[in-house]
């Protein structure tokens, strides 16, 4: 038995001497082998870590490498002799308390800072955690889970692992990869084995005798968990340990899966109490079905046509459709009329937005538009068949948010240069005098009009010479220089939100009157005059009309009509009437959800040149400029129309998008605040208020169409939780 006892405070030097003595040349091989297995007594006081490491290398017969960053002293002692492996483990524990770690890499021990231990080539174990030695060495263990979701265990295990060590999830095979001390991994393994158990009972099917499965599911779900959605888990939660209830419409039964047998027994007891005969048999098999999404009038017409087709082999479909089709068309006619022009805006403003529809009657299915419900008079078997069809048709329809971007860039350039002069030859009093000169242009550019003072000089630089004749100054020379540059950048983004397979329209502009006819009674004998005009008003501006249709694979088919119109400024005071500039696109495209498609555009480049000159003299080099006038212009127009549809399948997507645009408008309003002024006393402009709501949402993955690069992202904003639908 070896005893390593230091002398007072010189323990580090003594430990080094002992290590050197044990490794002296000439030591018998039997003695070297015995020192690796014979117990030792440790007693190090304020010894250098590097010296103790060398001693441990001598005791265990393994090489030890100390990182240069490992500095300090250590206290290590045992009351009785211990095996070399136990001494090494105690040394690793002492290092761990000082922020260092002992790593075993293929027979070589490394002493490194604890933060770097996970990066070294430590031991990796993919089998049972019980095979790990109970030591203070850093190892990597792979835990393969059979029942629990690996992501759910990370928040539970993370506080149990030191910050310098790691825990990662491999979602491919549902496993955890943890790098930590071996003894701590054994504790983590016991926790994982206790949590990785089946979280639900077996699937059971409960047939119903009287109630309808689709009606029973939401009732039971709300009784068990009011915060959950029917047939699923609460938003953002994990459904592994939740009671799942689904309705099988074909067999009118419930499919149950509970978290535990007690929960399953509770659900079965509720089903037995709810599956009771209804009072419909006593009232003549009359059932009332409240719809959630579909239109009662349209659905009643569809169901009557389906029943007539199944009973009469398709011959009665037309008669059944005519029972409710006329009412449905009459109910929608005023609403459809809103999108057209009625000759004025007064009638459109007075038209009700949603006219009240009359009840749809006829046959065994009737519709009540006031409550959006169906009244079905049918025996129980037929009612169940109809109810299965109603549940499939009364599903929430997806919505499509369509963003349209109209980008137009104009660049106009014009240049003009011309010289005009006039002169007379002869003396005062001569009966005949001579005139010589040039005359180009008209209006403000004509030398005769300027000489007579009829018009003002045109824009640009005008240089002229006048001579005095008979006490009057007469303009005899005029040079004109002009260059014009104009540029315009127009960006419009009309947006629309509409239901799947429903047409929507947005008009942003003005309602401009156009004179279509007039009459003035000026030929009457009695002198009475009765003039009148007929005016037609048309929308001038930006018009977007779109009808989207979502397919099963997520693509969107859209029928689009895009129009950009404006009144030409030069025609405002024209006697012939107003002239409108029109750019329109009408097309049908197929776009992926969230993708951007270019509908079309206009790339136009115009050049015009006009030259007035005196024949012959205007072509003379240099001096020919005195005898000519030239005008040039160039106009470039770039117009492109882009479009991006985004599918909103549930209330959460709709709320995310709405509040995202809401935050965008609030940010724009905050940036447009007026500078403070003590004189004007109006230092604030209106700003949208914040939305106090219960839970948080994540920022959208896509920015608005046309947003500038580098724009700050939308901050996390709460969204109100959708209120559960009332139980009928």
mmCIF file of C-alpha atoms in Angstrom, residues 277-405:
data_model
loop_
_atom_site.group_PDB
_atom_site.id
_atom_site.type_symbol
_atom_site.label_atom_id
_atom_site.label_comp_id
_atom_site.label_asym_id
_atom_site.label_seq_id
_atom_site.Cartn_x
_atom_site.Cartn_y
_atom_site.Cartn_z
ATOM 1 C CA UNK A 277 -84.130 9.620 -27.290
ATOM 2 C CA UNK A 278 -85.008 13.165 -28.286
ATOM 3 C CA UNK A 279 -88.421 14.807 -28.381
ATOM 4 C CA UNK A 280 -88.314 14.913 -32.179
ATOM 5 C CA UNK A 281 -90.398 11.712 -32.484
ATOM 6 C CA UNK A 282 -93.272 13.310 -30.561
ATOM 7 C CA UNK A 283 -93.141 16.452 -32.713
ATOM 8 C CA UNK A 284 -93.302 14.654 -36.053
ATOM 9 C CA UNK A 285 -89.575 14.053 -36.667
ATOM 10 C CA UNK A 286 -88.830 17.768 -37.028
ATOM 11 C CA UNK A 287 -85.184 18.630 -36.497
ATOM 12 C CA UNK A 288 -83.486 22.031 -36.367
ATOM 13 C CA UNK A 289 -79.849 22.261 -37.466
ATOM 14 C CA UNK A 290 -77.979 25.511 -36.764
ATOM 15 C CA UNK A 291 -75.308 26.159 -39.345
ATOM 16 C CA UNK A 292 -71.901 27.573 -38.478
ATOM 17 C CA UNK A 293 -70.446 28.606 -41.815
ATOM 18 C CA UNK A 294 -72.718 27.734 -44.738
ATOM 19 C CA UNK A 295 -75.648 29.809 -45.973
ATOM 20 C CA UNK A 296 -78.959 28.212 -44.981
ATOM 21 C CA UNK A 297 -80.878 29.237 -48.126
ATOM 22 C CA UNK A 298 -78.213 27.962 -50.530
ATOM 23 C CA UNK A 299 -77.630 24.757 -48.563
ATOM 24 C CA UNK A 300 -81.358 23.993 -48.413
ATOM 25 C CA UNK A 301 -81.569 24.295 -52.190
ATOM 26 C CA UNK A 302 -78.577 21.972 -52.617
ATOM 27 C CA UNK A 303 -79.978 19.332 -50.260
ATOM 28 C CA UNK A 304 -83.426 19.363 -51.889
ATOM 29 C CA UNK A 305 -81.831 18.895 -55.290
ATOM 30 C CA UNK A 306 -79.708 15.994 -53.974
ATOM 31 C CA UNK A 307 -82.748 14.262 -52.451
ATOM 32 C CA UNK A 308 -84.803 14.741 -55.605
ATOM 33 C CA UNK A 309 -81.972 13.377 -57.746
ATOM 34 C CA UNK A 310 -81.544 10.301 -55.539
ATOM 35 C CA UNK A 311 -85.288 9.548 -55.423
ATOM 36 C CA UNK A 312 -86.215 10.333 -59.022
ATOM 37 C CA UNK A 313 -83.024 9.318 -60.779
ATOM 38 C CA UNK A 314 -82.084 12.930 -61.530
ATOM 39 C CA UNK A 315 -85.333 13.900 -63.200
ATOM 40 C CA UNK A 316 -86.585 16.028 -60.345
ATOM 41 C CA UNK A 317 -83.450 18.037 -59.867
ATOM 42 C CA UNK A 318 -84.691 21.019 -61.795
ATOM 43 C CA UNK A 319 -87.997 21.227 -59.970
ATOM 44 C CA UNK A 320 -86.344 20.908 -56.587
ATOM 45 C CA UNK A 321 -83.777 23.550 -57.451
ATOM 46 C CA UNK A 322 -86.470 25.995 -58.519
ATOM 47 C CA UNK A 323 -88.055 25.876 -55.086
ATOM 48 C CA UNK A 324 -85.311 27.801 -53.400
ATOM 49 C CA UNK A 325 -83.235 29.051 -56.297
ATOM 50 C CA UNK A 326 -85.486 31.961 -57.101
ATOM 51 C CA UNK A 327 -85.484 33.145 -53.530
ATOM 52 C CA UNK A 328 -81.730 32.835 -53.265
ATOM 53 C CA UNK A 329 -81.213 34.754 -56.493
ATOM 54 C CA UNK A 330 -83.627 37.444 -55.418
ATOM 55 C CA UNK A 331 -81.882 37.745 -52.085
ATOM 56 C CA UNK A 332 -78.502 38.230 -53.728
ATOM 57 C CA UNK A 333 -79.569 40.491 -56.568
ATOM 58 C CA UNK A 334 -79.430 43.774 -54.606
ATOM 59 C CA UNK A 335 -76.046 42.894 -53.134
ATOM 60 C CA UNK A 336 -74.611 42.078 -56.565
ATOM 61 C CA UNK A 337 -75.932 45.409 -57.827
ATOM 62 C CA UNK A 338 -73.628 47.237 -55.438
ATOM 63 C CA UNK A 339 -70.632 46.539 -57.640
ATOM 64 C CA UNK A 340 -72.105 48.255 -60.664
ATOM 65 C CA UNK A 341 -72.947 51.855 -61.579
ATOM 66 C CA UNK A 342 -76.552 52.877 -61.179
ATOM 67 C CA UNK A 343 -76.159 56.286 -62.764
ATOM 68 C CA UNK A 344 -75.347 57.967 -59.474
ATOM 69 C CA UNK A 345 -74.012 57.354 -56.011
ATOM 70 C CA UNK A 346 -77.206 58.147 -54.094
ATOM 71 C CA UNK A 347 -78.974 54.913 -54.998
ATOM 72 C CA UNK A 348 -75.913 52.837 -54.164
ATOM 73 C CA UNK A 349 -75.582 54.476 -50.751
ATOM 74 C CA UNK A 350 -79.256 53.878 -50.004
ATOM 75 C CA UNK A 351 -79.150 50.201 -50.963
ATOM 76 C CA UNK A 352 -78.941 47.918 -47.891
ATOM 77 C CA UNK A 353 -75.658 46.084 -47.522
ATOM 78 C CA UNK A 354 -77.196 42.720 -46.615
ATOM 79 C CA UNK A 355 -80.861 42.578 -47.607
ATOM 80 C CA UNK A 356 -83.107 40.359 -45.528
ATOM 81 C CA UNK A 357 -83.806 37.087 -47.308
ATOM 82 C CA UNK A 358 -87.176 35.392 -47.088
ATOM 83 C CA UNK A 359 -87.487 31.877 -45.635
ATOM 84 C CA UNK A 360 -86.870 29.169 -48.206
ATOM 85 C CA UNK A 361 -89.798 26.744 -48.165
ATOM 86 C CA UNK A 362 -90.683 23.561 -49.984
ATOM 87 C CA UNK A 363 -90.138 19.855 -49.429
ATOM 88 C CA UNK A 364 -88.767 18.331 -46.240
ATOM 89 C CA UNK A 365 -85.898 20.867 -45.888
ATOM 90 C CA UNK A 366 -86.635 24.514 -45.145
ATOM 91 C CA UNK A 367 -84.271 27.383 -44.402
ATOM 92 C CA UNK A 368 -84.646 30.142 -41.823
ATOM 93 C CA UNK A 369 -82.334 33.024 -42.866
ATOM 94 C CA UNK A 370 -82.926 34.948 -39.634
ATOM 95 C CA UNK A 371 -81.124 32.290 -37.552
ATOM 96 C CA UNK A 372 -79.203 30.697 -40.451
ATOM 97 C CA UNK A 373 -80.638 27.287 -39.657
ATOM 98 C CA UNK A 374 -82.281 24.376 -41.442
ATOM 99 C CA UNK A 375 -85.604 22.819 -40.479
ATOM 100 C CA UNK A 376 -85.649 19.175 -41.563
ATOM 101 C CA UNK A 377 -88.757 17.034 -41.450
ATOM 102 C CA UNK A 378 -87.588 13.466 -41.928
ATOM 103 C CA UNK A 379 -87.453 10.104 -40.112
ATOM 104 C CA UNK A 380 -84.435 9.352 -37.995
ATOM 105 C CA UNK A 381 -82.465 7.265 -40.555
ATOM 106 C CA UNK A 382 -82.888 9.859 -43.302
ATOM 107 C CA UNK A 383 -82.095 12.687 -40.909
ATOM 108 C CA UNK A 384 -78.808 11.049 -39.990
ATOM 109 C CA UNK A 385 -77.845 10.783 -43.645
ATOM 110 C CA UNK A 386 -78.713 14.412 -44.215
ATOM 111 C CA UNK A 387 -76.855 15.429 -41.092
ATOM 112 C CA UNK A 388 -73.692 13.702 -42.309
ATOM 113 C CA UNK A 389 -73.901 15.659 -45.576
ATOM 114 C CA UNK A 390 -74.619 18.905 -43.711
ATOM 115 C CA UNK A 391 -71.582 18.453 -41.450
ATOM 116 C CA UNK A 392 -69.353 18.025 -44.481
ATOM 117 C CA UNK A 393 -70.746 21.056 -46.310
ATOM 118 C CA UNK A 394 -70.929 23.272 -43.208
ATOM 119 C CA UNK A 395 -67.164 23.469 -42.816
ATOM 120 C CA UNK A 396 -65.173 26.633 -42.354
ATOM 121 C CA UNK A 397 -64.147 27.988 -45.708
ATOM 122 C CA UNK A 398 -60.659 29.279 -46.183
ATOM 123 C CA UNK A 399 -60.068 32.908 -47.036
ATOM 124 C CA UNK A 400 -57.606 34.447 -49.459
ATOM 125 C CA UNK A 401 -55.804 37.719 -48.801
ATOM 126 C CA UNK A 402 -54.791 39.206 -52.144
ATOM 127 C CA UNK A 403 -52.085 41.864 -52.275
ATOM 128 C CA UNK A 404 -51.696 43.739 -55.524
ATOM 129 C CA UNK A 405 -48.790 46.045 -56.286
#
